[in-house]
Short mmCIF file of C-alpha atoms in Angstrom, two decimals:
data_model
loop_
_atom_site.label_atom_id
_atom_site.label_comp_id
_atom_site.label_asym_id
_atom_site.label_seq_id
_atom_site.Cartn_x
_atom_site.Cartn_y
_atom_site.Cartn_z
CA MET A 160 0.00 0.00 0.00
CA ASN A 161 0.93 3.67 -0.23
CA MET A 162 -0.72 6.90 0.79
CA ASP A 163 -2.14 7.78 -2.67
CA MET A 164 -5.70 8.97 -1.91
CA GLU A 165 -6.80 8.49 -5.51
CA LYS A 166 -6.77 4.70 -5.05
CA GLU A 167 -10.23 4.77 -3.48
CA THR A 168 -11.75 4.80 -6.96
CA ILE A 169 -11.20 2.54 -9.93
CA GLY A 170 -12.35 4.20 -13.12
CA PRO A 171 -14.62 7.25 -12.92
CA ASN A 172 -17.06 6.06 -10.25
CA PRO A 173 -16.50 2.50 -8.91
CA SER A 174 -15.07 2.15 -5.43
CA VAL A 175 -13.71 -1.02 -3.83
CA SER A 176 -13.62 -1.74 -0.10
CA VAL A 177 -12.97 -4.71 2.17
CA LYS A 178 -14.47 -6.18 5.31
CA PHE A 179 -14.45 -9.48 7.22
CA ARG A 180 -16.45 -12.21 5.51
CA ASP A 181 -19.93 -12.77 6.88
CA ASP A 182 -19.05 -16.20 8.33
CA VAL A 183 -16.02 -14.90 10.30
CA THR A 184 -16.53 -14.74 14.07
CA ILE A 185 -14.30 -13.34 16.82
CA GLY A 186 -13.80 -14.97 20.20
CA GLN A 187 -11.35 -14.48 23.04
CA SER A 188 -8.81 -16.88 24.51
CA ALA A 189 -7.93 -17.26 28.19
CA ALA A 190 -4.90 -15.03 27.52
CA ARG A 191 -7.22 -12.28 26.19
CA ARG A 192 -6.04 -12.79 22.63
CA LEU A 193 -8.55 -12.63 19.79
CA ILE A 194 -9.48 -15.87 18.03
CA LEU A 195 -10.72 -15.44 14.44
CA SER A 196 -12.73 -18.38 13.10
CA ARG A 197 -14.65 -19.31 9.98
CA ARG A 198 -17.64 -21.60 10.44
CA GLY A 199 -16.32 -22.67 13.80
CA LEU A 200 -12.83 -23.49 12.51
CA LYS A 201 -10.00 -21.48 14.07
CA ALA A 202 -8.04 -19.43 11.52
CA LEU A 203 -5.91 -17.01 13.54
CA GLU A 204 -5.10 -16.06 17.14
CA VAL A 205 -3.79 -12.52 17.54
CA LEU A 206 -3.49 -9.65 20.00
CA PRO A 207 -6.38 -7.13 19.90
CA HIS A 208 -5.93 -4.39 17.29
CA PRO A 209 -8.21 -1.50 16.18
CA LEU A 210 -8.03 -2.69 12.56
CA ILE A 211 -9.82 -5.94 13.45
CA ASP A 212 -12.68 -4.08 15.10
CA ARG A 213 -13.03 -1.70 12.15
CA LEU A 214 -13.03 -4.47 9.56
CA MET A 215 -15.64 -6.37 11.55
CA LYS A 216 -18.02 -3.40 11.68
CA ASN A 217 -17.37 -1.37 8.52
CA TRP A 218 -16.22 -1.56 4.91
CA MET A 219 -12.80 0.08 4.41
CA THR A 220 -11.15 1.28 1.22
CA GLU A 221 -7.43 0.96 0.64
CA ALA A 222 -7.01 4.70 1.27
CA GLN A 223 -8.89 4.44 4.57
CA ILE A 224 -6.58 1.62 5.68
CA ASP A 225 -3.61 3.76 4.68
CA ARG A 226 -4.96 6.64 6.78
CA SER A 227 -5.38 4.26 9.74
CA ALA A 228 -1.76 3.21 9.33
CA GLY A 229 -0.66 6.85 9.17
CA SER A 230 -2.26 7.58 12.53
CA ASP A 231 -1.19 4.29 14.11
CA GLY A 232 1.86 4.16 16.35
CA ASN A 233 3.11 1.05 14.50
CA PRO A 234 2.02 1.18 10.82
CA ARG A 235 4.20 -1.79 9.89
CA LEU A 236 2.28 -3.97 12.35
CA LEU A 237 -1.04 -2.81 10.86
CA TYR A 238 0.05 -3.68 7.32
CA LEU A 239 1.42 -7.05 8.43
CA LEU A 240 -1.87 -7.81 10.17
CA TYR A 241 -3.87 -6.82 7.08
CA GLU A 242 -1.70 -8.96 4.82
CA LYS A 243 -2.18 -11.88 7.20
CA LEU A 244 -5.96 -11.49 7.06
CA VAL A 245 -5.84 -11.47 3.26
CA SER A 246 -3.55 -14.51 3.09
CA LEU A 247 -5.94 -16.47 5.35
CA ASP A 248 -8.89 -15.57 3.09
CA LEU A 249 -10.77 -13.90 5.95
CA LEU A 250 -11.78 -10.76 4.00
CA GLN A 251 -14.22 -10.00 1.21
CA ALA A 252 -14.04 -7.17 -1.31
CA ARG A 253 -17.04 -5.17 -2.52
CA CYS A 254 -17.39 -2.90 -5.53
CA THR A 255 -19.89 -0.04 -5.32
CA LEU A 256 -21.02 2.51 -7.87
CA ASP A 257 -22.29 5.84 -6.49
CA GLY A 258 -22.83 4.12 -3.15
CA ASP A 259 -24.82 1.16 -4.57
CA PRO A 260 -23.24 -2.33 -4.22
CA LEU A 261 -22.53 -3.95 -7.59
CA PHE A 262 -20.80 -7.18 -6.59
CA SER A 263 -18.55 -8.72 -3.96
CA LEU A 264 -15.44 -10.84 -4.45
CA LEU A 265 -14.84 -13.65 -1.95
CA PRO A 266 -12.19 -13.98 -0.65
CA ALA A 267 -10.63 -10.56 -1.21
CA PRO A 268 -7.42 -10.55 -3.29
CA GLU A 269 -4.44 -8.28 -2.79
CA TRP A 270 -4.99 -4.66 -3.77
CA SER A 271 -2.37 -5.04 -6.50
CA ALA A 272 -4.45 -7.75 -8.18
CA LEU A 273 -7.44 -5.40 -8.31
CA ARG A 274 -5.37 -2.79 -10.16
CA LYS A 275 -4.19 -5.06 -12.96
CA GLU A 276 -5.14 -4.31 -16.53
CA ALA A 277 -8.43 -5.76 -17.76
CA PRO A 278 -8.16 -8.91 -19.94
CA PRO A 279 -8.34 -8.70 -23.75
CA ALA A 280 -11.70 -7.55 -25.05
CA MET A 281 -12.35 -10.78 -26.91
CA ALA A 282 -12.10 -12.99 -23.83
CA ARG A 283 -15.53 -14.49 -23.10
CA LEU A 284 -17.29 -16.08 -20.16
CA SER A 285 -16.05 -19.64 -19.63
CA CYS A 286 -18.47 -22.48 -20.43
CA HIS A 287 -17.66 -23.91 -16.98
CA ALA A 288 -18.78 -20.80 -15.06
CA GLY A 289 -21.91 -21.38 -12.98
CA LEU A 290 -24.55 -19.00 -11.64
CA ARG A 291 -26.83 -19.83 -8.70
CA ARG A 292 -28.90 -18.05 -6.07
CA GLU A 293 -27.92 -17.64 -2.43
CA GLY A 294 -30.32 -15.58 -0.36
CA ARG A 295 -31.08 -12.39 -2.26
CA ASP A 296 -27.85 -12.49 -4.25
CA LEU A 297 -26.53 -14.50 -7.16
CA ILE A 298 -23.22 -16.34 -6.91
CA LEU A 299 -21.00 -16.76 -9.95
CA GLU A 300 -18.46 -19.57 -9.47
CA MET A 301 -15.72 -21.16 -11.51
CA PRO A 302 -14.57 -24.74 -10.83
CA LEU A 303 -11.02 -25.03 -9.45
CA SER A 304 -11.09 -21.37 -8.33
CA LYS A 305 -11.29 -20.58 -4.63
CA ARG A 306 -12.78 -17.17 -5.39
CA LYS A 307 -16.39 -16.42 -6.29
CA LEU A 308 -18.51 -13.40 -7.11
CA LEU A 309 -21.66 -12.32 -5.31
CA ILE A 310 -23.77 -10.28 -7.72
CA HIS A 311 -25.93 -7.61 -6.10
CA ASP A 312 -26.98 -5.48 -9.09
CA GLN A 313 -28.72 -6.42 -12.36
CA ARG A 314 -26.19 -4.41 -14.35
CA CYS A 315 -23.71 -7.22 -13.73
CA LEU A 316 -26.12 -9.64 -15.42
CA GLN A 317 -26.25 -7.37 -18.47
CA TRP A 318 -22.47 -7.44 -18.66
CA ILE A 319 -22.48 -11.24 -18.32
CA MET A 320 -24.93 -11.52 -21.23
CA GLY A 321 -22.64 -9.31 -23.27
CA MET A 322 -19.69 -11.60 -22.51
CA ALA A 323 -21.72 -14.70 -23.44
CA ARG A 324 -22.45 -13.39 -26.93
CA GLU A 325 -20.17 -13.56 -29.93
CA THR A 326 -19.09 -9.94 -29.46
CA PRO A 327 -18.43 -9.27 -25.76
CA SER A 328 -19.37 -5.75 -24.67
CA ALA A 329 -18.12 -5.60 -21.06
CA ALA A 330 -14.53 -4.66 -21.86
CA ALA A 331 -15.68 -1.70 -23.91
CA GLY A 332 -17.87 -0.17 -21.21
CA ASP A 333 -17.33 2.28 -18.39
CA GLY A 334 -15.13 1.89 -15.32
CA ALA A 335 -17.66 -0.28 -13.48
CA SER A 336 -17.96 -2.87 -16.26
CA LEU A 337 -14.18 -2.92 -16.71
CA PHE A 338 -13.73 -3.63 -13.02
CA PHE A 339 -16.33 -6.41 -13.19
CA PHE A 340 -14.50 -7.86 -16.19
CA ARG A 341 -11.27 -7.75 -14.16
CA ALA A 342 -12.97 -9.54 -11.22
CA LEU A 343 -14.16 -12.32 -13.56
CA SER A 344 -10.58 -12.71 -14.71
CA LEU A 345 -9.43 -13.05 -11.07
CA ILE A 346 -11.75 -16.03 -10.51
CA GLY A 347 -10.68 -17.61 -13.81
CA ALA A 348 -14.13 -17.29 -15.40
CA LEU A 349 -12.92 -15.93 -18.74
CA ASP A 350 -11.44 -17.74 -21.70
CA GLY A 351 -10.38 -16.91 -25.20
CA GLY A 352 -12.61 -19.43 -26.93
CA GLU A 353 -10.28 -22.41 -26.54
CA PRO A 354 -11.87 -25.86 -26.09
CA ALA A 355 -12.41 -27.21 -22.57
CA ARG A 356 -9.37 -28.95 -21.14
CA GLY A 357 -9.36 -32.69 -20.62
CA GLY A 358 -12.87 -33.22 -21.96
CA TRP A 359 -14.54 -32.38 -18.63
CA GLU A 360 -18.28 -31.75 -18.70
CA PRO A 361 -19.33 -28.67 -16.64
CA HIS A 362 -21.36 -30.72 -14.13
CA ASP A 363 -18.52 -33.21 -13.60
CA LEU A 364 -15.97 -30.46 -13.06
CA THR A 365 -18.29 -28.63 -10.64
CA PHE A 366 -18.85 -31.82 -8.62
CA PHE A 367 -15.11 -32.50 -8.49
CA HIS A 368 -14.43 -28.92 -7.41
CA GLN A 369 -17.08 -28.71 -4.69
CA SER A 370 -16.36 -32.11 -3.12
CA SER A 371 -12.55 -31.86 -3.08
CA ILE A 372 -10.24 -30.17 -0.59
CA GLY A 373 -7.95 -27.48 -1.92
CA PHE A 374 -9.91 -25.96 -4.81
CA HIS A 375 -12.18 -23.76 -2.68
CA ASP A 376 -11.89 -22.30 0.79
CA ASP A 377 -15.20 -23.46 2.26
CA PRO A 378 -15.05 -25.90 5.18
CA ILE A 379 -15.50 -29.49 4.09
CA GLY A 380 -16.14 -32.79 5.84
CA ALA A 381 -18.33 -33.67 8.83
CA MET A 382 -19.77 -30.17 9.25
CA ARG A 383 -23.26 -31.40 10.27
CA PRO A 384 -25.05 -28.62 8.33
CA LEU A 385 -28.52 -29.94 9.28
CA GLU A 386 -27.73 -30.64 12.93
CA LYS A 387 -30.30 -28.08 14.14
CA MET A 388 -32.97 -29.68 11.98
CA PRO A 389 -34.79 -32.96 12.70
CA PRO A 390 -32.49 -36.00 13.10
CA SER A 391 -31.18 -37.73 10.02
CA ALA A 392 -33.05 -40.61 8.45
CA PRO A 393 -33.13 -43.62 10.81
CA VAL A 394 -30.44 -46.25 10.51
CA PHE A 395 -33.02 -48.65 9.01
CA LYS A 396 -35.87 -47.87 6.66
CA PRO A 397 -39.01 -49.16 8.36
CA SER A 398 -40.84 -52.07 6.73
CA THR A 399 -44.50 -51.41 6.06
CA GLY A 400 -45.41 -54.20 3.64
CA GLU A 401 -45.54 -57.98 3.74
CA THR A 402 -42.15 -59.57 4.40
CA VAL A 403 -40.50 -62.88 3.55
CA LEU A 404 -37.87 -64.20 5.92
CA LEU A 405 -34.81 -65.33 3.97
CA PRO A 406 -33.34 -68.75 4.78
CA GLU A 407 -29.92 -69.02 6.37
CA PRO A 408 -27.25 -70.11 3.87
CA GLY A 409 -26.93 -73.90 3.75
CA GLN A 410 -23.72 -75.86 4.10
CA GLY A 411 -23.11 -76.07 0.35
CA LEU A 412 -23.40 -72.33 -0.16
CA MET A 413 -21.27 -71.64 2.91
CA GLU A 414 -18.52 -73.82 1.45
CA LYS A 415 -18.58 -71.73 -1.73
CA LEU A 416 -18.30 -68.55 0.33
CA ARG A 417 -15.16 -69.93 2.00
CA ALA A 418 -13.28 -69.96 -1.32
CA PRO A 419 -9.86 -68.23 -1.16
CA PHE A 420 -10.25 -64.50 -1.72
CA ALA A 421 -7.45 -64.33 -4.31
CA GLU A 422 -9.17 -67.06 -6.31
CA VAL A 423 -12.52 -65.26 -6.22
CA LEU A 424 -10.87 -62.00 -7.21
CA ALA A 425 -9.07 -63.61 -10.13
CA HIS A 426 -12.25 -65.18 -11.49
CA ARG A 427 -14.56 -62.17 -11.17
CA ARG A 428 -16.00 -61.26 -14.54
CA SER A 429 -19.13 -59.47 -15.71
CA GLY A 430 -21.79 -61.96 -16.79
CA ARG A 431 -24.43 -60.57 -19.13
CA ILE A 432 -26.07 -63.73 -20.47
CA ALA A 433 -28.64 -65.43 -18.24
CA GLY A 434 -28.49 -69.22 -17.86
CA ASP A 435 -31.35 -71.65 -18.27
CA ASN A 436 -32.07 -72.15 -14.57
CA PRO A 437 -32.80 -68.98 -12.54
CA PRO A 438 -31.14 -68.36 -9.17
CA THR A 439 -32.80 -69.80 -6.09
CA ILE A 440 -34.02 -67.91 -3.04
CA GLU A 441 -31.28 -69.69 -1.08
CA GLU A 442 -28.61 -68.26 -3.40
CA LEU A 443 -30.10 -64.76 -3.22
CA SER A 444 -30.23 -65.10 0.56
CA ALA A 445 -26.59 -66.19 0.73
CA LEU A 446 -25.56 -63.26 -1.49
CA LEU A 447 -27.33 -60.67 0.68
CA HIS A 448 -26.31 -62.35 3.95
CA ALA A 449 -22.61 -62.27 3.03
CA SER A 450 -22.65 -58.81 1.39
CA ALA A 451 -25.13 -56.52 3.09
CA ARG A 452 -26.47 -57.86 6.40
CA VAL A 453 -26.09 -55.86 9.62
CA GLN A 454 -23.32 -57.23 11.82
CA GLU A 455 -23.49 -54.72 14.68
CA ILE A 456 -25.37 -51.57 15.68
CA LYS A 457 -23.53 -48.71 17.38
CA ASP A 458 -25.65 -46.45 19.58
CA ASP A 459 -23.65 -44.96 22.42
CA ALA A 460 -22.01 -41.75 23.63
CA VAL A 461 -19.29 -42.06 20.98
CA HIS A 462 -21.97 -42.26 18.26
CA PRO A 463 -24.67 -39.63 18.94
CA TRP A 464 -26.60 -40.99 15.94
CA GLN A 465 -27.17 -44.67 15.23
CA VAL A 466 -24.71 -46.32 12.88
CA SER A 467 -24.17 -49.92 11.85
CA LEU A 468 -21.33 -52.19 10.80
CA ARG A 469 -21.79 -54.30 7.66
CA PRO A 470 -19.54 -56.33 5.31
CA SER A 471 -19.31 -53.42 2.85
CA PRO A 472 -17.75 -50.17 4.14
CA SER A 473 -19.59 -46.86 4.36
CA GLY A 474 -18.47 -43.29 5.12
CA GLY A 475 -19.13 -42.57 8.78
CA ALA A 476 -20.73 -46.05 9.05
CA LEU A 477 -23.97 -44.32 8.02
CA HIS A 478 -25.01 -46.90 5.39
CA SER A 479 -27.58 -44.87 3.50
CA LEU A 480 -27.84 -47.43 0.68
CA GLU A 481 -30.91 -49.62 0.16
CA ILE A 482 -31.07 -52.72 -2.07
CA TYR A 483 -34.20 -53.47 -4.11
CA PRO A 484 -34.14 -56.87 -5.89
CA LEU A 485 -36.52 -56.67 -8.87
CA VAL A 486 -37.27 -60.32 -9.56
CA ARG A 487 -38.25 -61.67 -12.94
CA LYS A 488 -37.35 -65.26 -12.16
CA CYS A 489 -36.11 -66.71 -8.86
CA THR A 490 -36.89 -70.24 -7.72
CA GLY A 491 -38.74 -70.06 -4.41
CA LEU A 492 -39.50 -66.33 -4.59
CA ALA A 493 -42.46 -64.68 -6.32
CA PRO A 494 -41.72 -62.24 -9.16
CA GLY A 495 -42.04 -58.60 -8.24
CA ALA A 496 -40.30 -55.73 -6.47
CA TRP A 497 -38.68 -56.38 -3.09
CA ARG A 498 -36.56 -54.44 -0.62
CA TYR A 499 -33.87 -56.08 1.46
CA ASP A 500 -34.12 -55.53 5.23
CA PRO A 501 -30.50 -55.89 6.43
CA ALA A 502 -31.46 -55.97 10.12
CA GLY A 503 -33.97 -58.81 9.89
CA HIS A 504 -32.41 -60.52 6.84
CA ARG A 505 -35.73 -60.55 5.04
CA LEU A 506 -37.39 -59.16 1.93
CA GLU A 507 -40.23 -56.65 2.02
CA ALA A 508 -42.76 -56.71 -0.83
CA ILE A 509 -42.94 -53.30 -2.54
CA PRO A 510 -46.29 -52.22 -4.02
CA ALA A 511 -44.79 -51.37 -7.41
CA ASP A 512 -46.72 -50.54 -10.56
CA ASP A 513 -47.07 -54.05 -12.03
CA ARG A 514 -47.33 -52.87 -15.64
CA LEU A 515 -44.29 -50.61 -15.41
CA LEU A 516 -42.32 -53.27 -13.54
CA ASP A 517 -43.16 -55.98 -16.08
CA GLU A 518 -42.13 -53.74 -18.97
CA TYR A 519 -38.88 -52.90 -17.23
CA LEU A 520 -37.92 -56.49 -16.41
CA LYS A 521 -38.61 -57.63 -19.97
CA THR A 522 -36.06 -55.14 -21.30
CA ASN A 523 -32.50 -56.39 -21.78
CA PRO A 524 -30.10 -53.65 -20.53
CA TYR A 525 -27.23 -55.00 -22.66
CA MET A 526 -28.82 -54.32 -26.06
CA LEU A 527 -29.13 -58.08 -26.62
CA PRO A 528 -32.78 -58.32 -27.74
CA ASP A 529 -32.52 -61.95 -28.88
CA LEU A 530 -31.34 -63.20 -25.47
CA GLU A 531 -33.29 -63.66 -22.28
CA PRO A 532 -33.17 -60.63 -19.95
CA PRO A 533 -31.42 -60.94 -16.56
CA HIS A 534 -33.25 -62.94 -13.91
CA ILE A 535 -32.91 -60.26 -11.20
CA ARG A 536 -32.18 -56.54 -11.31
CA MET A 537 -30.52 -55.29 -8.12
CA VAL A 538 -31.49 -51.61 -7.81
CA ILE A 539 -29.55 -49.52 -5.26
CA THR A 540 -30.85 -46.28 -3.76
CA SER A 541 -29.61 -43.83 -1.14
CA ARG A 542 -31.61 -42.34 1.72
CA PHE A 543 -29.56 -39.24 1.09
CA GLN A 544 -30.35 -37.40 4.32
CA ARG A 545 -28.38 -40.07 6.22
CA ASN A 546 -25.27 -38.48 4.65
CA SER A 547 -26.29 -34.87 4.10
CA TRP A 548 -27.30 -34.48 7.76
CA LYS A 549 -23.67 -34.97 8.81
CA TYR A 550 -21.62 -34.16 5.72
CA GLU A 551 -21.93 -31.05 3.58
CA LYS A 552 -20.05 -30.75 0.31
CA ILE A 553 -18.90 -34.39 0.29
CA ALA A 554 -22.28 -36.07 0.95
CA LEU A 555 -22.77 -37.24 -2.64
CA ARG A 556 -19.10 -38.16 -3.02
CA LEU A 557 -19.39 -40.48 -0.01
CA VAL A 558 -22.64 -41.97 -1.30
CA LEU A 559 -20.99 -42.81 -4.63
CA GLN A 560 -17.95 -44.27 -2.86
CA ASP A 561 -20.30 -46.42 -0.77
CA LEU A 562 -22.03 -47.49 -3.99
CA GLY A 563 -18.77 -48.61 -5.56
CA CYS A 564 -17.82 -50.60 -2.46
CA LEU A 565 -21.22 -52.28 -2.26
CA CYS A 566 -21.28 -53.16 -5.96
CA GLN A 567 -17.80 -54.70 -5.70
CA THR A 568 -18.80 -56.64 -2.59
CA LEU A 569 -21.95 -57.97 -4.27
CA SER A 570 -20.02 -58.79 -7.44
CA LEU A 571 -17.28 -60.74 -5.65
CA THR A 572 -19.80 -62.59 -3.50
CA ALA A 573 -21.79 -63.53 -6.62
CA THR A 574 -18.57 -64.85 -8.17
CA ALA A 575 -17.90 -67.01 -5.12
CA LEU A 576 -21.45 -68.39 -5.28
CA GLY A 577 -21.16 -69.20 -8.98
CA MET A 578 -23.64 -66.56 -10.10
CA ALA A 579 -23.40 -64.13 -13.03
CA SER A 580 -23.47 -60.44 -12.15
CA CYS A 581 -22.83 -57.22 -14.04
CA ILE A 582 -22.73 -53.63 -12.80
CA LEU A 583 -24.61 -51.23 -15.09
CA GLY A 584 -22.97 -47.96 -16.11
CA THR A 585 -26.23 -46.11 -16.75
CA VAL A 586 -29.39 -46.18 -14.65
CA ASP A 587 -32.89 -45.11 -15.69
CA ALA A 588 -33.39 -43.38 -12.35
CA ARG A 589 -36.59 -41.57 -13.27
CA ARG A 590 -38.30 -44.66 -14.67
CA LEU A 591 -37.25 -46.83 -11.73
CA GLY A 592 -38.40 -44.14 -9.31
CA GLU A 593 -41.85 -44.31 -10.89
CA VAL A 594 -41.84 -48.12 -10.71
CA LEU A 595 -40.92 -48.16 -7.01
CA GLY A 596 -42.78 -45.00 -6.00
CA LEU A 597 -39.65 -43.23 -4.69
CA GLU A 598 -39.06 -39.48 -4.48
CA PRO A 599 -35.88 -38.63 -6.46
CA LEU A 600 -34.55 -36.13 -3.89
CA ILE A 601 -35.50 -38.19 -0.81
CA GLU A 602 -34.31 -41.61 -1.96
CA PRO A 603 -32.61 -41.28 -5.34
CA ILE A 604 -31.75 -44.34 -7.41
CA ILE A 605 -27.99 -44.26 -7.87
CA GLY A 606 -26.95 -47.70 -9.13
CA GLU A 607 -28.02 -51.01 -10.58
CA MET A 608 -26.55 -54.42 -11.31
CA THR A 609 -27.95 -57.59 -12.81
CA LEU A 610 -27.94 -61.07 -11.29
CA SER A 611 -28.54 -64.34 -13.08
CA SER A 612 -27.50 -67.94 -13.13
CA PRO A 613 -24.33 -68.36 -15.20
#
């Protein structure tokens, strides 16, 4: 910084100022030092200083901070403290025009970055940039960028539309639009028309960005964002329909399950062609007993919410996944839609739409119309609130990791039992939701595999 008073404005009218981010809180340690935290996570412990109080209460321009340093007994300490706050991403920057907020930049960059020249006029808005609502503002984000823009004024939307067209107009506008163009460049939301790198689709890149550590500065992990709301979905989905108790695996099936793991692993292959004789209820029971049954329930002071231990791992031992065997042919079990109850080792009959279910089971998912369809379709859903109640940005990532583990466990167990299984890469989630009567945002269908005799 320097004492140049003209730095309060950028262009003819825009002004930029900084303040602590809205989610920054200040506490006090036993030694009367200030503890700065974001979302409950400690970021900095420091001696009290007037600058901290000012930035917590008011927006300050660069010139105002310079004036504070000029009247401070130790200006070097003030600048070092400010630079520390910037480096820890504790500040936000706001651009105003004639006193009206245009947009905010989170976290605030160094002042020098805000004074850089605007990008070339032909640079356009990146195809990966995303716009969403948060409260009364709009947030513009760019995957793999830790910074984001909060848009407060509709003029910013007009500039965005100009950048999205073949002939961008933002870089040719007044000082406010030039500053907005510069802010977009700081978050990496502009490109020169080059193709997307690596073939990433926008939704895939956004998911990777939001659920990974290091590409944004929001807290991530077991943040329990819904902790003040009703408890998460119960550890077991209650059974409301007629149930069939599954038989315990017989001696012959247990012998198969004792096969050496390395041998089972070496022989695992995807089996897409159904054999002449359908699986038996005993084989289906052995598969589910070895792969998905509940082994232990944890409900104590260490686990304030119920969790369970099962053969397949799950993030936080939450086990949000449900297994729905859709049976076309299974010796000893009636055709129809069933749900596996892992606590009671039983199947619950699901009142599915018979016509839709019959049409679905008659379809061969492998584009092999001349061959018999699979005997059983194993549909896997997630009671998503089991994960989202505890985890925030990584809830879906953990659900998909759980899905991969469960599919591998089912596939290896099927191999040991001499059954043919195949994990499907695409799932008709909407159609299956209609068949089973499931709400897509309450219990989304996330995976499917087929099961047949070899």
